[in-house]
Amino acid sequence: MATNWTVHYQQKLPDILAELRTYVEMETPTHDKQAVDHLGVFIADRFRSLGCKVDIIPQSTYGNQLRVEYGEGDEQIMVLGHFDTVKELGTLVREPWKIEDGRVFGPGTYDMKAGIIFCYFALKTIVEENIPLKSKLVFFWNTDEEIGSVSSEKWIREEARRSKCALVIEPAAGDGSLKTSRKGGGEFVLKVTGRAAHAGNDHALGVNAIEEIAHHVIAIQSFTDYDAGTTLSVGTIRGGSVSNVIPDYVEADIDVRISTSEEAERITTLMNQLSPVLHGAQLTVEGGITKPPMERTSGTEELFLQAQAQAQLEGFTLTERGVGGTSDGNFAADEGTPTLDGLGPVGDGAHASHEHVVIDAIPGRIAVLLRLFSSL
């Protein structure tokens, strides 16, 4: 494949940006099923126009999931992405589509509608140029990734088990690096019940739930192990009523991030072993680690080296790094499927008002995708 596809996609940039604008201006907040499905129908039609088989997986609460298949054969490559966003309807009024200083702005540009556009144009070239594939391509376009893939996890895991590898089209790391590891994570809720009493008259009769939880806040924070890539953060505390009443209830939300399955087990054990310090206090621990870590394996390394080699053929260099955030790639990796993440756009501002994609980097990213789709 001697063609320099980066040059090819540089010439296609007006079409690519026009397609991206169409996606971005269809706002898709996760919790608005009608809005998400509106874009889903459009995406389904676009991929059908390339000869893909599109299965729409109905969902009652969130947007319908899309499974898009192209090619033949027993082996398949899974390509993962999502088109829901954290931005509510009306965000476009405050954060309109615009092109400025070599960057394209708008809600969902970077996280991660551009990634789906990249796949569409890579596949469009494969179809138009009749480029042979070694493996069938299965694109899974998710509609509830931003809230933890509550309705889609089972489909992602099932598809991953059938796949030789998984390519995740989430945005690149801030410096353009691919993501070869991601932390897992979740949230625990610690609930403490004490005994209410008058703070002046019956102080000794009360069991102060806030005092009790204070002991555990210090303990939980100490479970953090930076060397192991483990962090715990007590993010919110709610409890008490008025200052002259001994508080009988308080609860805390604890964010957890872990880099290995061993650390996930350690933290889960420690949280469940918490016991009362004050006589008469009661503890309840809820929640847990809901996303396993995406660990860098030999299979992941092979995928990265392949992507790096394809980028070199296009005249640029790809680097790798591990990140703290999670994606659907965590589920694929947990099934033992070699997984490479961050193959989407270069830019910044995920979930923020300055969300944008760097335009000059678009052609090279699509070129690498085309090469991976046809060489794996």
mmCIF file of C-alpha atoms in Angstrom:
data_model
loop_
_atom_site.group_PDB
_atom_site.id
_atom_site.type_symbol
_atom_site.label_atom_id
_atom_site.label_comp_id
_atom_site.label_asym_id
_atom_site.label_seq_id
_atom_site.Cartn_x
_atom_site.Cartn_y
_atom_site.Cartn_z
ATOM 1 C CA MET A 1 0.000 0.000 0.000
ATOM 2 C CA ALA A 2 2.368 2.662 -1.289
ATOM 3 C CA THR A 3 -0.202 5.480 -1.429
ATOM 4 C CA ASN A 4 0.281 8.323 1.006
ATOM 5 C CA TRP A 5 -3.196 8.389 2.458
ATOM 6 C CA THR A 6 -2.474 11.463 4.562
ATOM 7 C CA VAL A 7 -2.258 13.536 1.381
ATOM 8 C CA HIS A 8 -5.470 11.874 0.168
ATOM 9 C CA TYR A 9 -7.331 12.925 3.306
ATOM 10 C CA GLN A 10 -5.858 16.413 3.267
ATOM 11 C CA GLN A 11 -7.675 16.855 -0.023
ATOM 12 C CA LYS A 12 -10.840 15.470 1.564
ATOM 13 C CA LEU A 13 -10.764 17.797 4.582
ATOM 14 C CA PRO A 14 -13.697 19.986 3.438
ATOM 15 C CA ASP A 15 -15.902 16.877 3.167
ATOM 16 C CA ILE A 16 -14.647 15.501 6.486
ATOM 17 C CA LEU A 17 -15.332 18.750 8.323
ATOM 18 C CA ALA A 18 -18.772 19.086 6.730
ATOM 19 C CA GLU A 19 -19.643 15.569 7.898
ATOM 20 C CA LEU A 20 -18.357 16.321 11.393
ATOM 21 C CA ARG A 21 -20.404 19.513 11.559
ATOM 22 C CA THR A 22 -23.554 17.529 10.731
ATOM 23 C CA TYR A 23 -22.870 15.142 13.622
ATOM 24 C CA VAL A 24 -21.982 17.895 16.081
ATOM 25 C CA GLU A 25 -25.054 19.967 15.309
ATOM 26 C CA MET A 26 -27.228 16.972 16.176
ATOM 27 C CA GLU A 27 -26.836 17.261 19.948
ATOM 28 C CA THR A 28 -26.829 13.925 21.778
ATOM 29 C CA PRO A 29 -26.942 14.149 25.581
ATOM 30 C CA THR A 30 -26.905 10.621 26.980
ATOM 31 C CA HIS A 31 -30.189 10.994 28.851
ATOM 32 C CA ASP A 32 -32.174 12.231 25.837
ATOM 33 C CA LYS A 33 -33.035 9.041 23.970
ATOM 34 C CA GLN A 34 -34.902 10.822 21.194
ATOM 35 C CA ALA A 35 -31.970 13.107 20.429
ATOM 36 C CA VAL A 36 -29.421 10.284 20.509
ATOM 37 C CA ASP A 37 -31.570 8.066 18.293
ATOM 38 C CA HIS A 38 -31.948 10.915 15.792
ATOM 39 C CA LEU A 39 -28.202 10.895 15.160
ATOM 40 C CA GLY A 40 -28.144 7.094 15.391
ATOM 41 C CA VAL A 41 -30.499 6.800 12.420
ATOM 42 C CA PHE A 42 -28.265 9.148 10.444
ATOM 43 C CA ILE A 43 -25.105 7.180 11.303
ATOM 44 C CA ALA A 44 -26.803 3.906 10.389
ATOM 45 C CA ASP A 45 -27.779 5.280 6.990
ATOM 46 C CA ARG A 46 -24.269 6.581 6.324
ATOM 47 C CA PHE A 47 -22.643 3.224 7.000
ATOM 48 C CA ARG A 48 -25.338 1.352 5.075
ATOM 49 C CA SER A 49 -24.466 3.533 2.077
ATOM 50 C CA LEU A 50 -21.013 1.921 2.162
ATOM 51 C CA GLY A 51 -22.493 -1.577 1.959
ATOM 52 C CA CYS A 52 -22.380 -2.315 5.681
ATOM 53 C CA LYS A 53 -24.808 -4.533 7.516
ATOM 54 C CA VAL A 54 -26.254 -2.432 10.331
ATOM 55 C CA ASP A 55 -28.015 -3.962 13.315
ATOM 56 C CA ILE A 56 -29.921 -1.570 15.553
ATOM 57 C CA ILE A 57 -30.083 -2.921 19.117
ATOM 58 C CA PRO A 58 -33.186 -1.381 20.735
ATOM 59 C CA GLN A 59 -32.876 0.187 24.194
ATOM 60 C CA SER A 60 -35.765 1.296 26.363
ATOM 61 C CA THR A 61 -34.054 4.090 28.318
ATOM 62 C CA TYR A 62 -30.979 5.172 26.375
ATOM 63 C CA GLY A 63 -30.270 5.479 22.677
ATOM 64 C CA ASN A 64 -30.376 2.382 20.492
ATOM 65 C CA GLN A 65 -26.972 0.751 20.101
ATOM 66 C CA LEU A 66 -25.490 0.294 16.622
ATOM 67 C CA ARG A 67 -23.559 -2.771 15.438
ATOM 68 C CA VAL A 68 -22.077 -2.159 12.004
ATOM 69 C CA GLU A 69 -20.407 -4.981 10.058
ATOM 70 C CA TYR A 70 -18.300 -4.852 6.914
ATOM 71 C CA GLY A 71 -16.358 -7.634 5.211
ATOM 72 C CA GLU A 72 -16.288 -11.387 5.465
ATOM 73 C CA GLY A 73 -14.429 -14.170 7.220
ATOM 74 C CA ASP A 74 -14.285 -15.853 10.580
ATOM 75 C CA GLU A 75 -11.890 -13.373 12.192
ATOM 76 C CA GLN A 76 -13.089 -9.921 13.146
ATOM 77 C CA ILE A 77 -11.704 -6.636 14.409
ATOM 78 C CA MET A 78 -13.864 -4.750 16.864
ATOM 79 C CA VAL A 79 -13.920 -0.959 16.533
ATOM 80 C CA LEU A 80 -15.370 0.813 19.570
ATOM 81 C CA GLY A 81 -16.765 4.290 19.991
ATOM 82 C CA HIS A 82 -19.749 6.271 21.254
ATOM 83 C CA PHE A 83 -21.875 9.155 20.060
ATOM 84 C CA ASP A 84 -23.544 10.249 23.288
ATOM 85 C CA THR A 85 -22.117 13.335 24.996
ATOM 86 C CA VAL A 86 -22.174 14.974 28.418
ATOM 87 C CA LYS A 87 -23.423 18.211 26.850
ATOM 88 C CA GLU A 88 -27.118 19.015 27.333
ATOM 89 C CA LEU A 89 -29.473 20.203 24.592
ATOM 90 C CA GLY A 90 -28.857 23.870 23.897
ATOM 91 C CA THR A 91 -25.110 23.730 24.448
ATOM 92 C CA LEU A 92 -24.632 24.704 20.801
ATOM 93 C CA VAL A 93 -26.019 28.154 21.614
ATOM 94 C CA ARG A 94 -23.154 28.732 24.049
ATOM 95 C CA GLU A 95 -20.546 26.606 22.271
ATOM 96 C CA PRO A 96 -21.291 26.870 18.551
ATOM 97 C CA TRP A 97 -19.488 25.051 15.778
ATOM 98 C CA LYS A 98 -16.583 27.209 14.669
ATOM 99 C CA ILE A 99 -13.185 26.928 13.017
ATOM 100 C CA GLU A 100 -10.498 29.091 14.554
ATOM 101 C CA ASP A 101 -6.687 28.995 14.636
ATOM 102 C CA GLY A 102 -6.507 25.598 12.948
ATOM 103 C CA ARG A 103 -8.969 24.018 15.355
ATOM 104 C CA VAL A 104 -12.601 23.041 15.031
ATOM 105 C CA PHE A 105 -14.769 23.689 18.092
ATOM 106 C CA GLY A 106 -18.122 22.337 19.163
ATOM 107 C CA PRO A 107 -19.751 19.970 21.655
ATOM 108 C CA GLY A 108 -18.787 16.383 20.934
ATOM 109 C CA THR A 109 -16.089 17.194 18.387
ATOM 110 C CA TYR A 110 -13.251 15.721 20.438
ATOM 111 C CA ASP A 111 -15.218 13.332 22.650
ATOM 112 C CA MET A 112 -15.907 11.677 20.373
ATOM 113 C CA LYS A 113 -17.927 12.227 17.225
ATOM 114 C CA ALA A 114 -14.811 12.899 15.162
ATOM 115 C CA GLY A 115 -13.664 9.310 15.803
ATOM 116 C CA ILE A 116 -16.780 7.906 14.148
ATOM 117 C CA ILE A 117 -16.296 10.273 11.213
ATOM 118 C CA PHE A 118 -12.697 9.069 10.860
ATOM 119 C CA CYS A 119 -13.890 5.461 10.658
ATOM 120 C CA TYR A 120 -16.519 6.365 8.084
ATOM 121 C CA PHE A 121 -13.979 8.028 5.778
ATOM 122 C CA ALA A 122 -11.412 5.264 6.242
ATOM 123 C CA LEU A 123 -14.016 2.666 5.328
ATOM 124 C CA LYS A 124 -15.302 4.799 2.444
ATOM 125 C CA THR A 125 -11.820 4.728 0.933
ATOM 126 C CA ILE A 126 -11.551 0.970 1.449
ATOM 127 C CA VAL A 127 -14.822 0.529 -0.436
ATOM 128 C CA GLU A 128 -14.076 2.998 -3.236
ATOM 129 C CA GLU A 129 -10.500 1.786 -3.790
ATOM 130 C CA ASN A 130 -11.465 -1.876 -3.383
ATOM 131 C CA ILE A 131 -8.770 -2.393 -0.744
ATOM 132 C CA PRO A 132 -8.786 -5.997 0.509
ATOM 133 C CA LEU A 133 -9.289 -6.775 4.186
ATOM 134 C CA LYS A 134 -7.712 -9.590 6.173
ATOM 135 C CA SER A 135 -10.470 -9.530 8.795
ATOM 136 C CA LYS A 136 -14.110 -8.526 9.056
ATOM 137 C CA LEU A 137 -14.715 -5.130 10.659
ATOM 138 C CA VAL A 138 -17.346 -4.784 13.378
ATOM 139 C CA PHE A 139 -18.012 -1.240 14.560
ATOM 140 C CA PHE A 140 -19.912 -0.933 17.832
ATOM 141 C CA TRP A 141 -21.254 2.579 18.287
ATOM 142 C CA ASN A 142 -22.379 3.026 21.874
ATOM 143 C CA THR A 143 -25.011 5.441 23.196
ATOM 144 C CA ASP A 144 -24.415 5.481 26.962
ATOM 145 C CA GLU A 145 -20.642 5.454 27.413
ATOM 146 C CA GLU A 146 -20.662 8.757 29.275
ATOM 147 C CA ILE A 147 -22.604 7.208 32.160
ATOM 148 C CA GLY A 148 -20.609 3.997 32.355
ATOM 149 C CA SER A 149 -22.143 1.980 29.483
ATOM 150 C CA VAL A 150 -24.888 0.690 31.736
ATOM 151 C CA SER A 151 -26.958 -0.797 28.912
ATOM 152 C CA SER A 152 -24.151 -1.578 26.491
ATOM 153 C CA GLU A 153 -21.497 -3.327 28.591
ATOM 154 C CA LYS A 154 -22.885 -6.800 27.927
ATOM 155 C CA TRP A 155 -22.904 -6.217 24.164
ATOM 156 C CA ILE A 156 -19.360 -4.841 24.200
ATOM 157 C CA ARG A 157 -18.046 -7.791 26.190
ATOM 158 C CA GLU A 158 -19.832 -10.268 23.946
ATOM 159 C CA GLU A 159 -18.415 -8.657 20.806
ATOM 160 C CA ALA A 160 -14.930 -8.462 22.327
ATOM 161 C CA ARG A 161 -14.930 -12.200 23.009
ATOM 162 C CA ARG A 162 -15.513 -12.786 19.294
ATOM 163 C CA SER A 163 -12.766 -10.395 18.177
ATOM 164 C CA LYS A 164 -9.041 -10.847 17.548
ATOM 165 C CA CYS A 165 -8.433 -7.293 18.771
ATOM 166 C CA ALA A 166 -10.252 -4.089 19.693
ATOM 167 C CA LEU A 167 -9.495 -0.626 18.355
ATOM 168 C CA VAL A 168 -10.990 2.203 20.427
ATOM 169 C CA ILE A 169 -11.625 5.471 18.616
ATOM 170 C CA GLU A 170 -11.686 7.629 21.725
ATOM 171 C CA PRO A 171 -9.631 10.830 21.405
ATOM 172 C CA ALA A 172 -5.870 10.691 21.666
ATOM 173 C CA ALA A 173 -4.078 11.766 24.818
ATOM 174 C CA GLY A 174 -3.314 15.483 24.972
ATOM 175 C CA ASP A 175 0.006 15.120 23.139
ATOM 176 C CA GLY A 176 -1.513 12.909 20.432
ATOM 177 C CA SER A 177 -0.329 9.659 22.017
ATOM 178 C CA LEU A 178 -2.244 6.430 21.705
ATOM 179 C CA LYS A 179 -3.487 4.945 24.975
ATOM 180 C CA THR A 180 -2.042 1.548 25.825
ATOM 181 C CA SER A 181 -3.388 1.419 29.375
ATOM 182 C CA ARG A 182 -6.240 2.950 31.294
ATOM 183 C CA LYS A 183 -7.047 2.892 34.947
ATOM 184 C CA GLY A 184 -10.151 1.114 36.078
ATOM 185 C CA GLY A 185 -12.402 2.657 38.627
ATOM 186 C CA GLY A 186 -15.668 3.044 40.373
ATOM 187 C CA GLU A 187 -17.336 4.653 43.317
ATOM 188 C CA PHE A 188 -18.001 3.476 46.827
ATOM 189 C CA VAL A 189 -20.576 5.042 49.126
ATOM 190 C CA LEU A 190 -19.866 4.849 52.853
ATOM 191 C CA LYS A 191 -22.979 5.305 55.005
ATOM 192 C CA VAL A 192 -22.714 5.859 58.754
ATOM 193 C CA THR A 193 -25.600 5.679 61.221
ATOM 194 C CA GLY A 194 -25.175 7.066 64.734
ATOM 195 C CA ARG A 195 -27.641 8.235 67.396
ATOM 196 C CA ALA A 196 -29.229 11.668 67.559
ATOM 197 C CA ALA A 197 -29.251 13.605 70.821
ATOM 198 C CA HIS A 198 -29.453 17.191 72.083
ATOM 199 C CA ALA A 199 -25.971 18.643 71.703
ATOM 200 C CA GLY A 200 -26.249 20.543 74.976
ATOM 201 C CA ASN A 201 -28.368 18.461 77.311
ATOM 202 C CA ASP A 202 -27.635 14.910 76.172
ATOM 203 C CA HIS A 203 -24.279 15.072 74.445
ATOM 204 C CA ALA A 204 -23.037 11.850 76.060
ATOM 205 C CA LEU A 205 -26.085 9.940 74.850
ATOM 206 C CA GLY A 206 -25.439 10.669 71.187
ATOM 207 C CA VAL A 207 -23.287 8.831 68.681
ATOM 208 C CA ASN A 208 -21.891 11.414 66.294
ATOM 209 C CA ALA A 209 -22.004 10.015 62.750
ATOM 210 C CA ILE A 210 -19.777 12.814 61.462
ATOM 211 C CA GLU A 211 -17.118 12.043 64.063
ATOM 212 C CA GLU A 212 -17.314 8.384 63.062
ATOM 213 C CA ILE A 213 -16.916 9.058 59.361
ATOM 214 C CA ALA A 214 -13.989 11.399 60.023
ATOM 215 C CA HIS A 215 -11.941 8.419 61.207
ATOM 216 C CA HIS A 216 -12.734 6.574 57.985
ATOM 217 C CA VAL A 217 -12.027 9.515 55.681
ATOM 218 C CA ILE A 218 -8.438 9.546 56.905
ATOM 219 C CA ALA A 219 -8.179 5.771 56.606
ATOM 220 C CA ILE A 220 -9.667 5.671 53.082
ATOM 221 C CA GLN A 221 -7.380 8.410 51.820
ATOM 222 C CA SER A 222 -4.417 6.403 53.137
ATOM 223 C CA PHE A 223 -5.326 3.486 50.839
ATOM 224 C CA THR A 224 -3.933 5.580 47.955
ATOM 225 C CA ASP A 225 -0.732 4.136 46.509
ATOM 226 C CA TYR A 226 0.765 6.334 43.800
ATOM 227 C CA ASP A 227 3.475 3.814 42.946
ATOM 228 C CA ALA A 228 0.796 1.213 42.217
ATOM 229 C CA GLY A 229 -1.336 3.708 40.293
ATOM 230 C CA THR A 230 -4.116 3.626 42.898
ATOM 231 C CA THR A 231 -5.968 6.706 44.093
ATOM 232 C CA LEU A 232 -8.947 7.173 46.392
ATOM 233 C CA SER A 233 -10.678 10.485 46.864
ATOM 234 C CA VAL A 234 -13.484 11.217 49.289
ATOM 235 C CA GLY A 235 -15.288 13.670 47.054
ATOM 236 C CA THR A 236 -18.515 14.547 48.834
ATOM 237 C CA ILE A 237 -19.905 14.221 52.365
ATOM 238 C CA ARG A 238 -23.558 14.732 53.288
ATOM 239 C CA GLY A 239 -24.973 14.572 56.799
ATOM 240 C CA GLY A 240 -26.221 16.271 59.923
ATOM 241 C CA SER A 241 -29.194 18.564 60.326
ATOM 242 C CA VAL A 242 -28.528 21.502 62.656
ATOM 243 C CA SER A 243 -25.577 22.372 64.852
ATOM 244 C CA ASN A 244 -27.287 21.681 68.182
ATOM 245 C CA VAL A 245 -28.231 18.087 67.313
ATOM 246 C CA ILE A 246 -25.741 15.223 67.420
ATOM 247 C CA PRO A 247 -25.838 13.984 63.803
ATOM 248 C CA ASP A 248 -27.222 10.491 63.440
ATOM 249 C CA TYR A 249 -26.465 9.999 59.734
ATOM 250 C CA VAL A 250 -23.797 10.886 57.198
ATOM 251 C CA GLU A 251 -22.608 9.430 53.922
ATOM 252 C CA ALA A 252 -19.574 9.956 51.706
ATOM 253 C CA ASP A 253 -18.879 9.292 48.027
ATOM 254 C CA ILE A 254 -15.433 7.866 47.293
ATOM 255 C CA ASP A 255 -13.886 7.893 43.815
ATOM 256 C CA VAL A 256 -11.477 4.995 43.175
ATOM 257 C CA ARG A 257 -8.973 4.565 40.331
ATOM 258 C CA ILE A 258 -6.796 1.474 39.960
ATOM 259 C CA SER A 259 -4.236 0.292 37.404
ATOM 260 C CA THR A 260 -4.285 -3.457 38.042
ATOM 261 C CA SER A 261 -6.807 -6.137 38.938
ATOM 262 C CA GLU A 262 -4.725 -6.924 42.041
ATOM 263 C CA GLU A 263 -5.221 -3.379 43.290
ATOM 264 C CA ALA A 264 -8.935 -3.622 42.559
ATOM 265 C CA GLU A 265 -9.119 -6.646 44.839
ATOM 266 C CA ARG A 266 -7.030 -4.945 47.538
ATOM 267 C CA ILE A 267 -9.195 -1.839 47.638
ATOM 268 C CA THR A 268 -12.445 -3.797 47.548
ATOM 269 C CA THR A 269 -11.261 -5.889 50.480
ATOM 270 C CA LEU A 270 -10.146 -2.857 52.495
ATOM 271 C CA MET A 271 -13.397 -1.008 51.922
ATOM 272 C CA ASN A 272 -15.464 -3.990 52.968
ATOM 273 C CA GLN A 273 -13.347 -4.479 56.096
ATOM 274 C CA LEU A 274 -14.101 -1.025 57.470
ATOM 275 C CA SER A 275 -15.597 -1.330 60.967
ATOM 276 C CA PRO A 276 -17.032 1.193 63.473
ATOM 277 C CA VAL A 277 -14.716 3.142 65.752
ATOM 278 C CA LEU A 278 -17.369 4.618 68.054
ATOM 279 C CA HIS A 279 -19.520 2.334 70.198
ATOM 280 C CA GLY A 280 -23.038 2.290 68.755
ATOM 281 C CA ALA A 281 -22.105 3.447 65.242
ATOM 282 C CA GLN A 282 -23.015 1.350 62.215
ATOM 283 C CA LEU A 283 -21.353 1.309 58.784
ATOM 284 C CA THR A 284 -22.683 0.306 55.377
ATOM 285 C CA VAL A 285 -20.454 0.154 52.292
ATOM 286 C CA GLU A 286 -22.150 0.246 48.894
ATOM 287 C CA GLY A 287 -20.953 0.477 45.310
ATOM 288 C CA GLY A 288 -17.612 -0.768 44.124
ATOM 289 C CA ILE A 289 -15.190 -0.875 41.224
ATOM 290 C CA THR A 290 -17.365 -1.055 38.129
ATOM 291 C CA LYS A 291 -14.756 -0.728 35.387
ATOM 292 C CA PRO A 292 -11.748 -3.033 35.394
ATOM 293 C CA PRO A 293 -8.385 -1.600 34.381
ATOM 294 C CA MET A 294 -7.192 -1.771 30.796
ATOM 295 C CA GLU A 295 -3.713 -3.133 31.407
ATOM 296 C CA ARG A 296 -0.862 -2.931 28.918
ATOM 297 C CA THR A 297 -0.316 -6.493 27.706
ATOM 298 C CA SER A 298 1.934 -8.047 25.098
ATOM 299 C CA GLY A 299 -1.079 -8.037 22.758
ATOM 300 C CA THR A 300 -1.567 -4.322 23.321
ATOM 301 C CA GLU A 301 2.116 -3.717 22.656
ATOM 302 C CA GLU A 302 1.886 -5.596 19.353
ATOM 303 C CA LEU A 303 -1.090 -3.472 18.313
ATOM 304 C CA PHE A 304 0.722 -0.265 19.224
ATOM 305 C CA LEU A 305 3.838 -1.282 17.288
ATOM 306 C CA GLN A 306 1.647 -2.043 14.279
ATOM 307 C CA ALA A 307 -0.008 1.377 14.515
ATOM 308 C CA GLN A 308 3.377 3.010 14.963
ATOM 309 C CA ALA A 309 4.701 1.282 11.848
ATOM 310 C CA GLN A 310 1.677 2.405 9.823
ATOM 311 C CA ALA A 311 2.169 5.992 10.994
ATOM 312 C CA GLN A 312 5.810 5.869 9.929
ATOM 313 C CA LEU A 313 4.679 4.873 6.442
ATOM 314 C CA GLU A 314 2.633 8.065 6.460
ATOM 315 C CA GLY A 315 5.618 10.119 7.558
ATOM 316 C CA PHE A 316 4.930 10.788 11.221
ATOM 317 C CA THR A 317 5.539 9.219 14.613
ATOM 318 C CA LEU A 318 3.062 7.835 17.112
ATOM 319 C CA THR A 319 3.796 7.592 20.829
ATOM 320 C CA GLU A 320 1.967 5.828 23.665
ATOM 321 C CA ARG A 321 0.994 6.530 27.254
ATOM 322 C CA GLY A 322 -1.267 5.336 30.039
ATOM 323 C CA VAL A 323 -4.152 7.496 31.274
ATOM 324 C CA GLY A 324 -6.383 7.692 34.326
ATOM 325 C CA GLY A 325 -9.773 7.892 32.632
ATOM 326 C CA THR A 326 -11.816 4.889 31.559
ATOM 327 C CA SER A 327 -13.468 3.925 28.275
ATOM 328 C CA ASP A 328 -15.293 0.969 26.758
ATOM 329 C CA GLY A 329 -11.823 -0.355 25.976
ATOM 330 C CA ASN A 330 -11.621 -1.378 29.642
ATOM 331 C CA PHE A 331 -14.402 -3.911 29.077
ATOM 332 C CA ALA A 332 -12.840 -5.270 25.893
ATOM 333 C CA ALA A 333 -9.459 -5.673 27.576
ATOM 334 C CA ASP A 334 -11.061 -7.373 30.563
ATOM 335 C CA GLU A 335 -12.265 -10.090 28.189
ATOM 336 C CA GLY A 336 -8.642 -10.799 27.257
ATOM 337 C CA THR A 337 -8.910 -9.060 23.879
ATOM 338 C CA PRO A 338 -5.805 -7.077 22.869
ATOM 339 C CA THR A 339 -6.968 -3.463 22.951
ATOM 340 C CA LEU A 340 -5.514 -0.216 21.620
ATOM 341 C CA ASP A 341 -7.164 3.065 22.571
ATOM 342 C CA GLY A 342 -6.888 6.744 21.646
ATOM 343 C CA LEU A 343 -7.014 6.253 17.879
ATOM 344 C CA GLY A 344 -9.410 9.156 17.442
ATOM 345 C CA PRO A 345 -8.773 12.885 17.079
ATOM 346 C CA VAL A 346 -5.980 15.020 18.447
ATOM 347 C CA GLY A 347 -7.300 17.964 20.433
ATOM 348 C CA ASP A 348 -8.370 18.958 23.924
ATOM 349 C CA GLY A 349 -11.278 19.960 26.119
ATOM 350 C CA ALA A 350 -13.290 16.782 26.608
ATOM 351 C CA HIS A 351 -16.412 17.698 28.618
ATOM 352 C CA ALA A 352 -15.301 21.355 28.652
ATOM 353 C CA SER A 353 -16.392 24.522 26.848
ATOM 354 C CA HIS A 354 -13.155 24.715 24.821
ATOM 355 C CA GLU A 355 -13.574 21.218 23.337
ATOM 356 C CA HIS A 356 -11.852 21.092 19.965
ATOM 357 C CA VAL A 357 -10.041 19.008 17.351
ATOM 358 C CA VAL A 358 -6.745 19.963 15.685
ATOM 359 C CA ILE A 359 -7.497 20.044 11.961
ATOM 360 C CA ASP A 360 -3.952 19.411 10.664
ATOM 361 C CA ALA A 361 -3.823 16.102 12.555
ATOM 362 C CA ILE A 362 -7.039 14.732 11.028
ATOM 363 C CA PRO A 363 -5.639 13.328 7.739
ATOM 364 C CA GLY A 364 -2.875 11.326 9.422
ATOM 365 C CA ARG A 365 -5.222 9.817 12.001
ATOM 366 C CA ILE A 366 -7.627 8.595 9.314
ATOM 367 C CA ALA A 367 -4.724 7.269 7.252
ATOM 368 C CA VAL A 368 -3.498 5.155 10.174
ATOM 369 C CA LEU A 369 -7.001 3.803 10.710
ATOM 370 C CA LEU A 370 -7.301 2.812 7.071
ATOM 371 C CA ARG A 371 -3.970 1.006 7.259
ATOM 372 C CA LEU A 372 -4.901 -0.791 10.475
ATOM 373 C CA PHE A 373 -8.315 -1.818 9.140
ATOM 374 C CA SER A 374 -6.708 -3.366 6.072
ATOM 375 C CA SER A 375 -3.600 -4.905 7.659
ATOM 376 C CA LEU A 376 -4.791 -6.513 10.892
#
